[in-house]
CSV table of C-alpha atoms in Angstrom, one decimal:
chain,number,residue,atom,x,y,z
D,1,MET,CA,-87.9,50.5,-9.7
D,2,ASP,CA,-89.1,49.0,-6.4
D,3,GLU,CA,-87.4,50.9,-3.6
D,4,ARG,CA,-87.9,48.3,-0.9
D,5,PHE,CA,-84.8,46.8,0.5
D,6,LEU,CA,-84.3,43.3,-0.8
D,7,PRO,CA,-83.8,40.5,1.7
D,8,GLN,CA,-80.2,40.1,0.7
D,9,CYS,CA,-79.5,43.7,1.9
D,10,ARG,CA,-80.0,42.7,5.6
D,11,LEU,CA,-76.7,41.0,6.4
D,12,HIS,CA,-77.2,41.0,10.2
D,13,ALA,CA,-79.9,41.7,12.7
D,14,HIS,CA,-78.8,45.3,12.9
D,15,LEU,CA,-77.1,45.9,9.6
D,16,LEU,CA,-78.2,46.6,6.0
D,17,LEU,CA,-75.7,46.8,3.1
D,18,ALA,CA,-76.9,48.3,-0.1
D,19,PRO,CA,-76.0,50.8,-2.8
D,20,TYR,CA,-77.1,54.4,-2.3
D,21,GLN,CA,-80.7,55.0,-3.3
D,22,SER,CA,-81.9,58.5,-3.3
D,23,ALA,CA,-85.5,57.6,-2.7
D,24,VAL,CA,-84.8,55.3,0.2
D,25,LEU,CA,-85.3,57.7,3.1
D,26,ASN,CA,-88.9,56.7,4.0
D,27,LYS,CA,-88.1,53.0,3.6
D,28,LEU,CA,-85.5,53.2,6.3
D,29,LYS,CA,-88.1,53.7,9.0
D,30,GLU,CA,-89.7,50.4,8.0
D,31,GLU,CA,-86.3,48.7,8.7
D,32,ASN,CA,-85.8,50.4,12.1
D,33,VAL,CA,-82.8,52.3,10.7
D,34,LYS,CA,-81.6,54.9,13.1
D,35,GLY,CA,-78.1,55.3,11.7
D,36,VAL,CA,-76.6,55.6,8.2
D,37,ILE,CA,-72.9,55.3,7.3
D,38,SER,CA,-71.9,56.7,3.9
D,39,LEU,CA,-68.5,55.8,2.5
D,40,ASN,CA,-69.0,58.2,-0.3
D,41,GLU,CA,-67.0,61.4,-1.0
D,42,ASP,CA,-68.8,64.7,-0.8
D,43,HIS,CA,-69.1,65.0,-4.6
D,44,GLU,CA,-70.9,61.7,-4.8
D,45,LEU,CA,-73.6,62.8,-2.4
D,46,ARG,CA,-74.0,66.4,-3.5
D,47,ARG,CA,-77.0,66.1,-5.8
D,48,HIS,CA,-79.2,63.4,-4.5
D,49,ALA,CA,-78.4,62.6,-0.9
D,50,PRO,CA,-80.1,64.0,2.2
D,51,THR,CA,-78.0,66.5,4.2
D,52,VAL,CA,-77.0,65.8,7.7
D,53,GLU,CA,-79.8,68.1,8.9
D,54,GLU,CA,-82.4,66.2,6.7
D,55,TRP,CA,-81.2,62.8,8.1
D,56,LYS,CA,-81.5,64.3,11.6
D,57,ASN,CA,-85.0,65.5,10.9
D,58,HIS,CA,-86.0,61.9,10.1
D,59,GLY,CA,-84.5,60.7,13.4
D,60,ILE,CA,-81.5,59.2,11.7
D,61,GLU,CA,-77.9,59.7,12.7
D,62,HIS,CA,-75.5,60.1,9.8
D,63,LEU,CA,-71.8,59.2,9.7
D,64,GLN,CA,-69.7,60.0,6.6
D,65,LEU,CA,-66.4,58.2,6.2
D,66,PRO,CA,-65.3,59.6,2.8
D,67,THR,CA,-63.3,57.1,0.9
D,68,VAL,CA,-62.1,57.4,-2.7
D,69,ASP,CA,-63.8,54.9,-5.0
D,70,PHE,CA,-61.8,52.5,-7.1
D,71,THR,CA,-58.4,53.3,-5.7
D,72,GLU,CA,-58.7,53.2,-1.9
D,73,ALA,CA,-60.2,51.1,0.8
D,74,PRO,CA,-61.5,52.6,4.1
D,75,SER,CA,-58.7,53.5,6.5
D,76,LEU,CA,-58.3,51.5,9.8
D,77,GLU,CA,-59.5,54.6,11.6
D,78,TYR,CA,-62.7,54.7,9.5
D,79,LEU,CA,-63.3,51.0,9.9
D,80,GLU,CA,-63.0,51.3,13.7
D,81,ARG,CA,-65.3,54.3,13.8
D,82,GLY,CA,-67.8,52.6,11.6
D,83,VAL,CA,-67.9,49.3,13.6
D,84,GLU,CA,-68.3,51.4,16.8
D,85,PHE,CA,-71.2,53.3,15.2
D,86,ILE,CA,-72.9,50.1,14.2
D,87,GLN,CA,-72.4,48.6,17.6
D,88,GLN,CA,-73.8,51.6,19.4
D,89,HIS,CA,-77.0,51.4,17.3
D,90,ALA,CA,-77.2,47.6,17.7
D,91,ASN,CA,-77.0,48.1,21.5
D,92,ASP,CA,-79.9,50.5,21.2
D,93,GLY,CA,-81.9,47.9,19.2
D,94,SER,CA,-81.8,49.8,15.9
D,95,SER,CA,-80.3,49.1,12.5
D,96,VAL,CA,-77.7,50.9,10.5
D,97,TYR,CA,-77.8,51.3,6.7
D,98,VAL,CA,-74.2,51.2,5.3
D,99,HIS,CA,-73.7,52.4,1.7
D,100,CYS,CA,-71.3,53.6,-0.9
D,101,LYS,CA,-72.2,54.1,-4.6
D,102,ALA,CA,-72.9,50.5,-5.5
D,103,GLY,CA,-72.7,48.7,-2.2
D,104,ARG,CA,-69.9,46.4,-3.5
D,105,THR,CA,-66.5,47.5,-2.2
D,106,ARG,CA,-66.1,50.3,0.3
D,107,SER,CA,-69.3,49.6,2.2
D,108,ALA,CA,-68.7,45.8,2.0
D,109,THR,CA,-65.2,46.3,3.6
D,110,LEU,CA,-66.8,48.0,6.6
D,111,VAL,CA,-69.6,45.5,6.9
D,112,GLY,CA,-67.0,42.7,6.7
D,113,CYS,CA,-65.2,44.2,9.7
D,114,TYR,CA,-68.4,44.3,11.7
D,115,LEU,CA,-69.1,40.7,10.8
D,116,MET,CA,-65.6,39.6,11.8
D,117,MET,CA,-65.9,41.5,15.1
D,118,MET,CA,-69.3,40.1,16.0
D,119,ASN,CA,-68.7,36.5,14.8
D,120,HIS,CA,-64.9,36.2,15.5
D,121,CYS,CA,-64.5,35.1,11.9
D,122,THR,CA,-61.8,35.6,9.3
D,123,PRO,CA,-61.9,38.0,6.4
D,124,GLN,CA,-62.5,35.1,4.0
D,125,GLU,CA,-65.4,33.8,6.1
D,126,ALA,CA,-66.9,37.3,6.2
D,127,GLN,CA,-66.6,37.6,2.4
D,128,THR,CA,-68.2,34.2,1.9
D,129,PHE,CA,-71.1,35.2,4.1
D,130,MET,CA,-71.6,38.5,2.3
D,131,GLU,CA,-71.3,37.0,-1.1
D,132,ALA,CA,-74.0,34.4,-0.2
D,133,LYS,CA,-76.4,37.3,0.4
D,134,ARG,CA,-75.0,39.8,-2.2
D,135,PRO,CA,-73.1,37.9,-4.9
D,136,HIS,CA,-71.9,41.1,-6.6
D,137,ILE,CA,-69.7,42.0,-3.6
D,138,LEU,CA,-66.3,42.9,-5.2
D,139,LEU,CA,-63.4,42.9,-2.7
D,140,LYS,CA,-60.0,43.6,-4.2
D,141,ASP,CA,-56.6,43.3,-2.7
D,142,ARG,CA,-56.7,46.7,-1.1
D,143,HIS,CA,-60.0,45.8,0.6
D,144,PHE,CA,-58.6,42.5,1.9
D,145,ARG,CA,-55.6,44.4,3.2
D,146,ALA,CA,-57.9,46.7,5.1
D,147,LEU,CA,-59.9,43.7,6.4
D,148,TYR,CA,-56.7,42.0,7.6
D,149,ARG,CA,-55.5,45.2,9.3
D,150,TYR,CA,-58.8,45.3,11.2
D,151,TYR,CA,-58.7,41.5,11.8
D,152,ASP,CA,-55.2,41.5,13.1
D,153,LYS,CA,-55.8,44.4,15.5
D,154,HIS,CA,-59.3,43.6,16.8
D,155,VAL,CA,-60.4,40.0,16.0
D,156,LYS,CA,-57.5,37.6,15.8
D,157,LYS,CA,-56.7,37.4,19.5
D,158,ALA,CA,-60.4,37.1,20.4
D,159,ARG,CA,-61.0,34.1,18.2
D,160,PRO,CA,-61.7,30.9,20.1
D,161,ASN,CA,-59.7,28.0,18.8
D,162,LYS,CA,-57.4,30.3,16.7
D,163,ASP,CA,-56.0,27.3,14.9
D,164,LYS,CA,-59.4,26.1,13.7
D,165,ARG,CA,-61.8,27.8,11.4
D,166,THR,CA,-64.9,29.2,13.0
D,167,SER,CA,-68.3,29.0,11.5
D,168,GLU,CA,-69.4,31.6,9.1
D,169,PRO,CA,-71.2,34.7,10.5
D,170,GLN,CA,-74.6,34.1,11.7
D,171,ASP,CA,-77.6,35.6,9.9
D,172,THR,CA,-79.4,36.8,13.0
């Protein structure tokens, strides 16, 4: 398997969304990744994932926001922490690699929140943008509820022309 990131993994200038790949560590440097967010639980990472110390030895900051797969979406607190983490790295000019097991639900929920915040778009617009890049994104009702909680708290009031749809997130 080719371990390079596919172009559709880069959803924003400072953001990659992908499934977890155990052999990806060296490829992250090529993508200027200085931060990694894992939405996996401990048991999902135990056998194949680098430890916090190993990430650190590669110059990469690691944030784990453990979220149960299939039955939960990331909490509002985790979404806020994740967006803040991504923004801090973007401000430093580096990228963040966001992953869960398949890069379809938990991580896509967090990435959708970042896209909404950066582009003042709705959850549907963020989903449409992500699906154009990664068609196998699979957001279910619980993930949309999480997106809307974040949207209502952080994005809705900041949207210009609240009554009109804004353009989709920009691919910069």
